[in-house]
XYZ file of C-alpha atoms in Angstrom:
782
model
C 22.939 -24.393 6.739
C 24.784 -22.257 6.759
C 24.606 -18.161 5.963
C 26.517 -16.252 3.383
C 26.250 -12.993 4.674
C 24.275 -12.012 7.066
C 25.331 -8.674 8.373
C 22.719 -5.508 8.438
C 19.849 -7.373 7.065
C 17.122 -8.275 9.242
C 16.271 -10.121 6.103
C 17.217 -13.635 6.017
C 13.498 -13.782 6.917
C 12.606 -14.256 3.277
C 14.855 -17.521 3.915
C 13.252 -18.797 6.967
C 9.851 -18.056 6.118
C 10.832 -21.610 3.687
C 8.141 -19.299 1.245
C 9.253 -21.302 -1.992
C 12.185 -22.946 -3.310
C 14.427 -21.676 -6.972
C 13.546 -23.186 -10.211
C 17.033 -24.643 -10.038
C 16.479 -26.443 -7.294
C 13.112 -27.617 -8.464
C 15.094 -29.362 -11.088
C 17.208 -30.860 -9.123
C 16.918 -34.487 -8.906
C 16.474 -36.751 -6.018
C 19.834 -37.376 -5.380
C 21.438 -34.293 -5.120
C 20.916 -33.969 -1.473
C 23.214 -31.213 -1.141
C 21.137 -28.895 -3.376
C 18.518 -28.365 -0.883
C 21.303 -26.412 1.497
C 22.647 -24.510 -1.473
C 19.119 -23.166 -2.461
C 18.415 -22.014 0.845
C 21.057 -19.801 1.053
C 20.749 -18.246 -2.877
C 17.159 -16.771 -1.208
C 19.037 -14.936 1.152
C 19.023 -11.152 0.426
C 21.412 -9.116 1.965
C 21.843 -5.365 3.128
C 25.163 -4.725 5.292
C 24.064 -0.931 5.611
C 20.945 -1.092 7.603
C 20.999 -1.251 10.832
C 17.311 -1.389 11.614
C 15.072 -4.340 11.309
C 14.337 -4.729 7.628
C 13.322 -7.564 5.369
C 13.442 -8.127 1.599
C 11.564 -10.737 -0.545
C 12.751 -12.026 -3.955
C 10.791 -12.309 -6.744
C 9.842 -15.732 -6.596
C 8.728 -15.918 -3.007
C 6.425 -12.506 -4.111
C 4.814 -14.874 -7.281
C 4.492 -18.159 -4.983
C 1.849 -16.157 -2.722
C -0.075 -15.791 -5.713
C 0.636 -15.230 -9.322
C 0.461 -11.436 -10.610
C 0.026 -10.677 -6.197
C -0.005 -6.907 -5.197
C 3.010 -6.513 -4.077
C 1.724 -4.902 -0.568
C -0.190 -8.001 0.120
C 2.479 -9.665 -0.672
C 4.460 -8.505 2.664
C 1.158 -9.728 4.744
C 3.098 -12.908 5.722
C 6.156 -10.636 6.938
C 6.317 -10.126 11.168
C 4.548 -6.683 12.248
C 2.975 -6.530 9.264
C -1.046 -6.496 8.663
C -2.884 -6.163 5.152
C -6.348 -6.471 4.804
C -8.899 -7.112 1.560
C -11.637 -7.778 0.245
C -9.598 -9.048 -2.882
C -7.981 -12.140 -3.109
C -4.895 -10.758 -5.230
C -5.205 -7.445 -3.146
C -5.760 -5.360 -6.046
C -8.872 -3.724 -5.054
C -7.713 -0.320 -2.741
C -11.211 1.257 -2.028
C -11.091 -1.149 0.770
C -7.689 -2.215 1.411
C -6.091 -1.796 4.714
C -2.747 -1.604 6.044
C -0.922 -1.117 9.420
C 2.621 -1.273 10.316
C 3.892 -1.583 13.854
C 0.563 0.536 14.634
C 0.964 3.117 11.661
C -1.778 3.194 8.731
C -0.646 2.628 5.043
C -1.454 6.406 4.732
C 1.749 7.241 7.526
C 4.083 5.010 5.854
C 6.286 4.998 2.706
C 6.243 3.832 -0.638
C 9.041 3.745 -3.721
C 10.076 2.060 -6.874
C 13.133 1.882 -7.382
C 13.334 5.011 -5.542
C 10.875 6.974 -7.006
C 8.026 8.530 -4.765
C 4.890 6.123 -5.156
C 2.719 8.559 -2.614
C 1.331 8.141 0.414
C -1.791 5.058 -1.036
C -4.431 7.937 -0.389
C -7.647 6.392 -2.497
C -8.227 9.842 -2.826
C -5.479 9.737 -5.253
C -3.391 13.235 -4.656
C 0.456 12.294 -4.581
C 0.930 9.428 -5.894
C -0.206 5.325 -7.527
C -0.265 2.253 -5.931
C 2.567 -0.344 -6.582
C 0.401 -2.813 -8.194
C -0.151 0.661 -10.803
C 3.424 1.298 -10.697
C 4.614 -2.007 -11.853
C 3.451 -5.691 -13.078
C 3.980 -7.917 -10.315
C 5.822 -10.448 -12.623
C 8.315 -7.614 -12.767
C 9.345 -7.003 -9.198
C 12.772 -8.467 -8.425
C 12.092 -7.753 -4.932
C 10.574 -6.042 -2.314
C 12.470 -4.208 0.910
C 10.335 -3.501 3.850
C 12.189 -1.197 6.726
C 9.847 -1.393 9.824
C 10.422 1.388 11.674
C 11.017 4.770 10.336
C 12.278 3.704 7.440
C 15.444 4.610 5.071
C 17.030 8.222 5.479
C 16.982 8.404 1.664
C 13.603 7.454 1.464
C 12.024 9.804 -1.202
C 8.309 10.181 0.887
C 6.652 12.934 3.312
C 4.289 10.647 5.181
C 7.465 7.635 5.982
C 6.611 8.189 9.770
C 6.428 3.879 10.129
C 8.434 2.717 7.690
C 9.484 1.975 3.963
C 8.063 -0.564 1.517
C 10.620 0.042 -1.658
C 9.960 -2.139 -4.302
C 12.828 -2.760 -6.990
C 12.148 -3.828 -10.888
C 13.805 -6.599 -12.316
C 16.547 -6.121 -14.723
C 16.735 -7.373 -18.244
C 17.575 -11.071 -18.173
C 21.422 -11.297 -19.935
C 19.707 -14.354 -22.013
C 17.150 -13.629 -25.065
C 13.893 -15.252 -24.085
C 10.085 -14.795 -23.590
C 7.894 -15.471 -20.482
C 4.343 -16.359 -20.669
C 2.196 -17.001 -17.682
C -1.503 -18.059 -18.012
C -3.955 -17.715 -14.751
C -7.443 -18.952 -14.501
C -10.102 -19.817 -11.931
C -12.754 -19.009 -10.189
C -15.495 -16.006 -11.081
C -14.019 -16.672 -14.344
C -10.671 -15.310 -14.000
C -8.232 -14.808 -17.201
C -5.189 -13.223 -16.615
C -2.459 -13.246 -19.671
C 1.212 -11.840 -18.417
C 3.843 -12.358 -21.311
C 7.404 -10.143 -21.750
C 10.237 -10.513 -24.307
C 13.843 -9.962 -23.147
C 16.374 -8.893 -25.439
C 19.524 -10.774 -23.317
C 23.010 -8.550 -23.526
C 23.746 -7.128 -26.810
C 26.974 -5.465 -28.153
C 27.591 -2.384 -25.964
C 26.536 -3.632 -22.419
C 22.514 -3.302 -23.602
C 19.620 -5.116 -22.782
C 16.225 -4.575 -22.188
C 12.670 -6.043 -21.961
C 9.100 -5.197 -22.583
C 6.246 -6.494 -20.990
C 2.553 -6.958 -21.079
C -0.501 -7.789 -19.027
C -4.184 -8.272 -19.254
C -6.539 -9.189 -16.150
C -10.340 -9.801 -15.873
C -12.147 -11.602 -13.430
C -16.137 -11.275 -12.134
C -15.992 -10.161 -9.124
C -17.387 -12.680 -5.920
C -20.086 -10.797 -4.470
C -21.765 -8.628 -7.472
C -22.127 -8.538 -11.198
C -18.690 -6.491 -12.141
C -16.040 -6.899 -14.240
C -12.732 -6.368 -12.310
C -9.295 -5.879 -14.472
C -7.492 -3.431 -16.552
C -3.975 -3.477 -18.934
C -0.306 -2.488 -18.105
C 2.558 -2.459 -19.762
C 6.128 -1.697 -18.768
C 9.636 -1.198 -20.733
C 12.658 -1.217 -19.174
C 16.645 -0.758 -20.645
C 19.948 -0.753 -19.160
C 23.074 0.534 -20.799
C 25.964 -1.063 -18.786
C 29.185 1.210 -18.996
C 32.662 0.743 -18.186
C 32.186 3.924 -15.713
C 28.584 4.065 -15.310
C 24.924 2.399 -15.340
C 21.996 4.014 -17.350
C 18.226 2.589 -16.786
C 14.954 3.701 -18.453
C 11.923 2.045 -17.094
C 8.416 2.963 -18.058
C 5.011 1.794 -16.979
C 1.261 2.267 -18.116
C -1.459 1.434 -16.075
C -5.172 1.100 -17.419
C -7.901 0.086 -15.007
C -11.089 -0.468 -13.855
C -12.196 -1.366 -10.183
C -16.046 -1.471 -10.070
C -16.543 -1.736 -5.936
C -18.946 -2.909 -3.157
C -20.179 -0.678 -0.572
C -18.721 -1.232 2.909
C -21.604 -2.918 5.558
C -22.536 -0.095 7.995
C -22.684 -0.937 11.488
C -24.352 0.093 14.456
C -27.401 -0.646 16.916
C -29.850 1.397 15.257
C -28.988 -0.017 11.803
C -30.795 -3.256 12.042
C -30.211 -4.794 8.520
C -26.460 -5.304 8.202
C -25.731 -7.207 5.394
C -22.218 -9.476 4.703
C -22.374 -8.383 1.470
C -23.142 -5.037 -0.481
C -23.093 -5.462 -4.011
C -24.387 -2.882 -6.397
C -27.577 -3.493 -8.592
C -26.087 -3.181 -12.191
C -26.662 -4.267 -15.153
C -29.958 -5.007 -13.546
C -31.480 -1.098 -14.743
C -35.054 -2.793 -14.668
C -34.573 -3.564 -11.339
C -32.675 -0.850 -10.000
C -36.013 1.625 -11.755
C -38.426 -0.279 -9.393
C -35.987 -0.550 -6.549
C -36.376 3.034 -5.901
C -39.648 4.913 -5.448
C -40.618 7.716 -7.518
C -38.569 10.177 -5.643
C -35.420 8.505 -5.294
C -35.976 7.286 -2.033
C -34.247 3.808 -1.188
C -36.399 0.813 1.046
C -36.556 1.991 4.229
C -36.080 -1.136 5.894
C -32.646 -0.945 4.690
C -31.473 1.886 5.899
C -27.796 3.300 5.413
C -26.855 -0.036 3.793
C -28.958 0.166 0.522
C -27.230 -0.386 -2.589
C -25.656 1.903 -4.996
C -27.027 1.096 -8.854
C -22.663 1.389 -9.317
C -19.961 2.238 -8.710
C -15.940 1.563 -9.674
C -12.305 3.550 -9.577
C -11.072 4.434 -12.721
C -7.444 4.876 -12.961
C -5.067 5.694 -16.123
C -1.344 6.239 -15.298
C 1.791 6.920 -17.336
C 5.010 6.629 -15.360
C 8.574 7.107 -16.226
C 11.913 7.728 -14.714
C 15.625 8.010 -16.123
C 18.475 7.100 -14.149
C 22.309 6.858 -14.440
C 24.771 5.978 -12.065
C 28.524 6.913 -12.193
C 31.619 5.804 -10.531
C 33.638 9.120 -10.290
C 36.403 7.640 -9.075
C 36.971 4.446 -6.999
C 35.697 5.454 -4.188
C 32.962 7.900 -5.350
C 29.708 7.404 -6.856
C 27.124 9.514 -7.921
C 23.358 8.480 -8.619
C 21.211 10.878 -10.329
C 17.718 9.641 -11.198
C 14.237 11.871 -12.580
C 11.123 10.454 -12.861
C 7.299 11.586 -14.281
C 3.970 10.687 -13.399
C 0.815 11.304 -14.554
C -2.600 10.219 -13.411
C -6.289 10.597 -14.814
C -8.761 9.364 -13.087
C -11.952 9.173 -11.473
C -14.226 7.205 -8.503
C -17.092 7.411 -10.146
C -20.919 6.242 -8.463
C -24.310 6.543 -9.562
C -26.397 6.783 -6.336
C -30.182 7.142 -5.363
C -31.497 10.375 -5.734
C -31.896 10.260 -1.283
C -28.564 9.921 -0.904
C -27.409 13.464 -2.591
C -30.660 15.596 -2.202
C -29.214 18.275 -0.620
C -27.025 18.680 -3.332
C -29.529 18.475 -5.902
C -32.332 20.764 -4.119
C -29.097 23.573 -4.161
C -28.827 23.363 -7.753
C -32.446 22.507 -8.980
C -34.344 24.360 -6.429
C -37.880 24.099 -8.095
C -37.121 21.352 -10.636
C -38.402 17.717 -10.813
C -35.575 16.013 -9.672
C -36.377 12.680 -11.398
C -36.669 14.406 -14.543
C -33.552 16.506 -14.687
C -31.395 13.245 -13.359
C -33.135 11.329 -16.626
C -35.495 9.532 -15.410
C -34.082 6.649 -13.438
C -34.115 8.132 -10.528
C -30.140 8.097 -9.587
C -27.695 10.607 -10.415
C -23.839 9.933 -11.365
C -20.920 11.556 -9.097
C -17.442 11.557 -9.926
C -14.317 12.649 -8.440
C -12.295 13.078 -11.439
C -8.712 13.530 -10.817
C -5.512 14.654 -12.529
C -2.101 14.548 -11.695
C 1.231 15.743 -13.095
C 4.046 15.121 -10.840
C 8.165 15.299 -12.139
C 10.904 15.086 -9.607
C 14.639 14.300 -9.351
C 17.282 12.406 -6.607
C 20.987 12.624 -6.506
C 23.004 11.168 -4.305
C 26.703 10.854 -3.482
C 28.799 8.067 -2.212
C 32.433 8.142 -0.461
C 33.945 4.902 -0.072
C 36.524 5.827 2.954
C 37.780 2.589 4.236
C 35.958 1.996 7.686
C 33.463 5.002 6.853
C 30.659 4.980 4.462
C 29.216 8.700 3.778
C 26.917 9.109 2.099
C 24.496 12.612 0.853
C 21.594 13.264 -0.866
C 18.680 15.479 -2.234
C 15.164 14.993 -3.435
C 12.659 16.847 -4.977
C 9.656 17.100 -6.628
C 6.715 19.151 -7.550
C 3.053 17.790 -7.359
C -0.092 19.354 -9.471
C -2.977 17.926 -8.794
C -6.478 19.156 -9.515
C -9.295 17.554 -8.549
C -13.175 17.973 -9.385
C -16.600 16.704 -8.021
C -18.925 16.402 -11.055
C -22.534 15.325 -11.612
C -23.821 13.854 -14.541
C -27.284 12.333 -15.915
C -28.334 8.572 -15.494
C -30.773 7.922 -18.604
C -32.882 5.319 -18.301
C -32.622 5.464 -22.638
C -28.634 5.707 -22.664
C -27.154 4.341 -18.896
C -23.744 5.040 -18.020
C -21.758 2.197 -17.284
C -18.925 1.443 -14.070
C -16.533 1.239 -17.564
C -17.804 4.542 -18.789
C -15.916 8.101 -18.638
C -18.273 9.910 -18.539
C -18.794 13.608 -20.560
C -21.008 16.514 -20.536
C -21.493 16.840 -16.740
C -24.776 18.530 -15.426
C -22.746 20.698 -13.080
C -19.313 20.735 -11.104
C -20.014 20.979 -7.313
C -16.526 21.934 -6.526
C -13.179 21.587 -7.710
C -9.441 21.911 -6.125
C -5.983 22.841 -7.394
C -2.900 22.621 -4.881
C 0.462 22.919 -5.954
C 3.191 21.204 -3.699
C 6.951 21.448 -3.843
C 9.015 18.903 -1.518
C 12.567 19.251 -0.995
C 14.378 16.640 1.241
C 17.739 16.542 1.613
C 19.711 13.920 3.710
C 23.688 12.789 5.315
C 24.549 9.851 7.038
C 28.327 8.211 7.839
C 28.377 4.736 7.763
C 31.486 3.775 10.384
C 33.211 0.156 10.783
C 34.166 0.836 14.140
C 35.611 -2.572 14.990
C 35.557 -5.672 12.468
C 32.062 -6.376 14.025
C 30.532 -3.804 15.182
C 29.099 -0.804 12.625
C 27.071 2.249 13.617
C 25.246 4.746 11.203
C 24.305 7.901 12.045
C 22.925 10.566 10.206
C 19.699 12.985 9.599
C 17.530 14.708 6.646
C 15.772 17.637 6.666
C 12.202 17.915 4.770
C 10.452 20.971 3.358
C 6.854 21.287 1.874
C 5.472 24.408 0.497
C 1.947 23.856 -1.076
C -0.190 26.041 -1.838
C -4.567 25.245 -3.104
C -6.685 27.239 -4.979
C -10.526 26.396 -5.525
C -11.050 27.209 -8.827
C -15.220 26.339 -8.891
C -16.557 27.209 -5.152
C -19.708 24.359 -4.496
C -22.898 26.713 -3.824
C -23.878 27.453 -0.238
C -25.436 24.647 1.149
C -24.442 22.135 -1.545
C -21.093 20.948 0.516
C -21.007 19.183 3.866
C -19.361 20.448 6.174
C -19.027 24.145 4.773
C -20.400 27.910 5.702
C -19.817 30.221 2.366
C -16.249 29.146 0.335
C -13.417 26.084 0.807
C -10.529 27.727 1.612
C -7.563 28.900 -0.178
C -3.749 29.799 0.422
C -0.297 28.026 1.325
C 1.527 26.529 3.905
C 5.070 25.744 4.166
C 6.277 23.280 6.485
C 10.301 22.948 7.434
C 11.554 20.335 9.629
C 15.189 20.894 9.250
C 16.729 17.973 11.892
C 15.095 14.390 11.836
C 18.287 12.329 12.855
C 18.969 8.414 13.252
C 21.661 6.143 15.139
C 21.696 3.060 14.717
C 24.271 0.132 15.341
C 25.271 -3.466 14.768
C 27.316 -5.893 16.741
C 28.064 -9.461 14.677
C 28.379 -11.020 18.109
C 28.975 -14.531 15.662
C 29.306 -15.088 12.078
C 25.566 -15.837 12.279
C 24.142 -13.981 15.259
C 23.500 -10.348 15.150
C 22.232 -7.571 17.369
C 20.539 -4.161 16.048
C 19.346 -0.776 17.404
C 18.045 2.212 15.502
C 16.894 5.270 16.934
C 14.948 7.465 14.093
C 12.718 10.623 14.218
C 10.510 11.108 11.401
C 8.000 13.698 10.045
C 4.370 13.273 7.756
C 3.438 16.289 5.781
C 0.421 18.133 5.745
C -2.084 16.098 3.348
C -2.343 18.153 -0.185
C -5.742 17.064 -1.010
C -8.592 19.172 -1.373
C -11.741 17.604 -1.296
C -12.234 15.171 1.964
C -9.632 14.103 4.947
C -7.519 15.185 7.422
C -5.803 17.996 4.666
C -6.043 21.863 5.590
C -6.979 22.535 2.016
C -10.633 20.281 3.254
C -11.682 22.606 6.068
C -14.942 24.495 5.918
C -14.034 27.649 5.805
C -11.038 29.832 5.448
C -11.123 31.154 9.021
C -10.970 27.227 9.863
C -8.058 26.633 7.359
C -5.674 30.012 8.873
C -6.501 28.596 12.353
C -4.801 25.680 11.442
C -2.421 27.341 10.032
C -1.018 28.943 12.468
C -1.530 26.787 15.536
C -1.049 23.089 13.698
C 1.829 20.897 13.575
C 2.707 18.057 11.360
C 2.584 14.985 12.979
C 5.843 13.105 14.071
C 7.247 9.742 15.534
C 10.723 8.826 17.521
C 10.842 4.880 16.877
C 12.989 3.018 18.936
C 14.089 -0.289 17.898
C 16.308 -3.494 19.239
C 16.516 -7.370 18.325
C 18.368 -9.975 17.461
C 18.509 -11.752 14.177
C 20.518 -15.329 13.630
C 20.838 -18.684 11.911
C 21.925 -21.825 12.415
C 22.615 -25.216 11.430
C 22.191 -28.238 13.689
C 22.212 -31.553 13.720
C 19.011 -33.091 16.365
C 17.931 -35.509 14.524
C 15.217 -34.362 12.133
C 16.003 -30.990 12.809
C 18.633 -29.370 10.644
C 18.401 -25.914 10.630
C 17.074 -23.270 13.277
C 16.454 -19.497 12.214
C 14.608 -16.246 13.186
C 14.446 -12.870 14.833
C 13.512 -11.743 17.510
C 12.836 -7.429 18.050
C 11.516 -4.839 19.736
C 10.039 -1.930 19.588
C 9.065 1.221 20.949
C 6.864 4.614 19.466
C 6.058 7.861 20.487
C 3.896 9.294 18.263
C 3.028 13.170 18.384
C 0.762 15.643 17.003
C -2.121 13.213 16.014
C -4.321 15.230 13.575
C -7.906 14.514 14.008
C -11.304 16.439 12.407
C -13.860 17.330 15.028
C -16.485 19.883 16.054
C -14.777 23.312 17.038
C -15.682 24.563 20.814
C -18.191 26.819 21.865
C -15.834 29.983 21.653
C -14.490 28.749 18.013
C -17.890 28.614 16.292
C -18.425 32.080 15.670
C -15.519 31.956 14.632
C -14.909 29.506 12.036
C -18.779 28.978 11.252
C -19.552 26.414 12.983
C -17.517 23.844 10.424
C -14.980 21.215 11.666
C -11.677 21.855 12.454
C -8.410 19.609 11.868
C -6.412 19.727 15.617
C -3.527 18.073 16.914
C -5.288 16.131 19.536
C -2.350 14.303 21.683
C -0.002 11.388 20.978
C 0.528 8.070 20.776
C 2.498 5.353 22.998
C 3.032 2.133 21.253
C 5.407 -1.026 21.965
C 5.672 -4.217 20.256
C 7.199 -7.466 19.462
C 7.800 -9.651 16.492
C 8.969 -13.296 17.010
C 9.652 -15.332 13.444
C 11.299 -18.477 13.483
C 11.915 -21.110 10.955
C 12.969 -24.965 11.844
C 14.261 -26.846 8.765
C 13.253 -30.401 9.081
C 15.633 -32.268 6.702
C 15.843 -31.313 2.911
C 12.468 -30.861 2.062
C 10.404 -29.598 4.891
C 10.389 -26.541 6.723
C 7.914 -24.580 9.529
C 8.456 -21.171 9.624
C 5.744 -19.251 12.383
C 5.362 -15.718 12.983
C 3.871 -14.032 16.460
C 3.732 -10.276 16.179
C 2.212 -8.113 19.228
C 1.472 -4.509 18.878
C -0.085 -2.505 21.251
C -0.881 1.380 20.409
C -2.696 3.086 22.811
C -4.617 7.084 22.831
C -2.272 9.091 25.766
C -4.972 11.665 26.011
C -9.117 12.089 25.552
C -9.947 15.521 23.531
C -12.494 17.657 22.875
C -15.031 17.639 20.177
C -17.534 20.335 20.599
C -18.783 20.685 24.189
C -18.072 17.064 24.370
C -14.928 15.649 26.015
C -14.011 11.681 23.925
C -12.667 8.982 26.084
C -10.046 7.958 24.333
C -6.800 8.025 26.662
C -5.340 4.592 27.537
C -7.499 2.905 24.492
C -5.868 1.240 22.082
C -6.286 2.248 18.585
C -8.551 1.191 16.457
C -8.426 -1.730 12.921
C -4.855 -3.178 14.261
C -4.889 -6.414 16.618
C -2.818 -6.565 19.174
C -1.833 -10.061 18.480
C -1.432 -11.491 15.540
C 0.380 -14.545 14.167
C 1.389 -16.694 10.519
C 2.798 -19.821 9.539
C 3.849 -22.111 6.553
C 4.809 -25.402 6.234
C 6.253 -26.190 2.927
C 7.287 -29.461 1.552
C 9.861 -29.569 -1.802
C 10.608 -33.109 -3.477
C 12.070 -32.878 -6.321
C 9.803 -30.961 -8.883
C 6.957 -30.883 -6.865
C 6.329 -27.780 -3.908
C 3.525 -27.241 -1.502
C 2.573 -25.103 0.918
C -0.544 -24.829 3.722
C -0.096 -21.528 5.071
C -2.372 -19.708 8.530
C -3.160 -16.406 9.342
C -4.733 -15.482 12.690
C -5.688 -12.269 13.808
C -7.145 -11.022 16.757
C -9.969 -8.951 17.955
C -9.909 -5.439 16.569
C -11.409 -2.411 18.278
C -13.392 -0.134 15.779
C -13.970 2.827 17.656
C -11.821 5.546 19.189
C -12.990 4.165 22.260
C -13.090 0.977 21.954
C -16.930 0.080 22.623
C -17.125 -1.432 19.167
C -15.123 -4.670 18.135
C -14.800 -7.179 15.660
C -14.393 -11.089 16.477
C -10.719 -12.660 16.078
C -10.301 -15.341 12.947
C -8.397 -17.949 11.392
C -7.649 -18.169 7.603
C -5.711 -20.496 5.501
C -4.292 -20.912 2.080
C -2.916 -23.665 -0.077
C -0.659 -23.346 -2.791
C 0.917 -26.181 -5.208
C 3.604 -26.373 -7.779
C 5.101 -28.962 -10.305
C 7.938 -28.236 -12.972
C 7.530 -29.668 -16.172
C 10.754 -28.806 -17.353
C 11.753 -28.584 -21.228
C 8.686 -29.985 -22.567
C 8.822 -29.237 -26.034
C 11.058 -27.938 -28.411
C 11.551 -24.619 -27.874
C 10.407 -24.524 -24.749
C 13.118 -23.988 -22.108
C 10.731 -24.031 -18.598
C 7.056 -24.884 -17.686
C 5.530 -25.163 -14.561
C 2.110 -25.558 -13.509
C 0.683 -24.279 -10.382
C -2.328 -23.855 -7.887
C -3.314 -21.384 -5.524
C -6.705 -21.821 -3.045
C -7.005 -18.867 -0.991
C -9.292 -18.779 2.176
C -8.855 -22.704 2.065
C -11.983 -23.130 4.515
C -14.317 -20.624 3.375
C -14.488 -18.845 6.106
C -16.956 -15.370 6.663
C -15.055 -13.004 8.754
C -14.631 -8.911 8.880
C -11.569 -8.622 6.300
C -10.937 -3.974 6.296
C -12.183 -2.128 9.294
C -13.273 1.692 8.321
C -12.972 3.711 11.427
C -14.657 7.248 11.471
C -16.756 7.357 14.632
C -15.571 7.911 18.293
C -18.217 5.328 19.542
C -21.308 3.809 18.366
C -20.887 3.199 14.660
C -18.228 1.238 12.121
C -18.172 0.067 8.582
C -16.689 -3.513 7.303
C -15.944 -5.246 4.158
C -15.586 -9.045 4.217
C -13.727 -11.415 3.531
C -13.099 -13.177 0.212
C -14.580 -16.435 0.014
C -12.423 -20.028 -1.352
C -11.274 -19.176 -4.730
C -9.426 -21.736 -7.003
C -6.436 -20.119 -8.920
C -4.565 -22.693 -11.549
C -1.389 -21.278 -13.167
C 0.264 -21.934 -16.207
C 4.205 -20.646 -17.026
C 6.282 -20.833 -19.768
C 9.507 -19.728 -21.182
C 10.961 -19.908 -24.109
């Protein structure tokens, strides 16, 4: 098995995983023994520009995991990545968690064809998830750059790496694709795409549609929605124009996390809501809206859901100014109109209702149900532009560019009735609120520039060096302030004001050494920054602090989180003749991270209490040191079998204690929670003629669930099964067809998936692991 070109890419791990085989191989006759070796070459994705550890997955590998899978879940098979979700598709955003080399999801960068997708916060403020930005089947490839990520990445949060998603271009031949998935819990997912093929003048395009609907496995709710993508490409003599459009409208009812603590006696595996059984809900609470005492914090809401509608589009033009000078430009726009909605018992928000209706009977005010409906309503308008120049000077590849974005975000907290005569549902968009409790508006401008040179020092040695600058100008106002005593953590008013942050020099240097035609050493060092979160209703954001004084204090004394990432490794692939073993390939990389200026919302000390009014303060509380190793290898066993295994070790620990109020929280030398120190993945693949099958396994080690490590979640294994058969051209007009089966959580394991960490000690919350589910996929091409 030969590698065509592995230079500059860690990534032949898409190949090394042996994850699936392209359709060409599935249709090959058994006698063609050389075809499998050629197929393995075709899966390789190369990138000669990168010096860091980077892995790329092509679309066939993504869809083999699960047709329609979330792009973030797809990378979970790769070394160094931990993705958890209580949904087998990985689509539910409320209970998602992602760690890469010790960094969590909000400390990473995400793009689609270079368009920034924000930091993936569940409280929408600066982007949208990849699964809302593009239909899964339209993804051409996914690139994961662990470490600090690419200099040109349009992101203000990529401390620990970048997940770049690239859309598929229109196909050269006209045709159509249809895909139907059905299975457990009444799953019914339909995907269709029509390609124009290459038309006169170098034009081509496609339009596609998906509808997904399935019953939630642990409560009576329907998950899914609709999505449309369109793409147009004009390939001219000197340049290429592209336009892309995405519309996504989805509703995801949510279950609540289970609270775990020594004082919480009732700790169910699942915590479903009561909808649509209104009669049960009415008897579940007493006349005052109080939930059963024995349930404690793990009571049931009537319903909750995430409702999101997004419009995303871009136009780009790459122009060849000369034989060695290329100019690339892109403009984009994103609008989001969404809300999180929850119908909760009166007792869960009595402090709010009593402020607004101090003398009224709350049950009557709220429609005689004993429940109130709370929304967090999001409105995002983002527009931006990217431009870069690439100059080829032979041994030097010089590139420089700029990214600008303006983002206007409005977030509102509103309350509505849940009337017994005309009750709202998780799928309704409520109107006529009882009151708007609070509303924030934040206007944010970002400017990032970068310059780098890739120098071919020797035929086998390449050095890359460069830097970027990151500037953020954010101004927040509160058009609606909460009434005194109605908003937890505030004194009188939420803060308003402007914070500008400027990081002028964030350097990167790396090198590649091709020690043999199939072996490569790489090193990389990079500094990066995470700009302040520009969200006004919660989280570690300056605009979510409980008073103007607390905001002003942080503005004077706070610093953005920064990281220095150091990486070194080897990657290679070798054909061997060891009897049954015909190929061995893999990668080993070591990384070290110095993470500084960690931000945390804490209680003020006695001196500050009189100044900030006793509200929580946002403060830099120290640093984190990370050391880790990823080892991945594939052994090819003849033409039809391969075994892939990836072992990862990550030790991230806090360097200091911190003071919250009058107490010292003992976090020094403690492991960061939520992320295991050890985890492993394996895949055993078999391909014979038209039939393919894979068994995969995932091991997650012990995970701490508090900052002081006094509580933890035990380790577990989970297994999955995939099988497919290529039916070929089964009827006139049908060019291709196939049937596939996916079984998730094969052994029906019960365990904790996502851990919600929010306390120094004593308590945490967990979401459950989804049970075994079976899905059947039928595909046809015309």
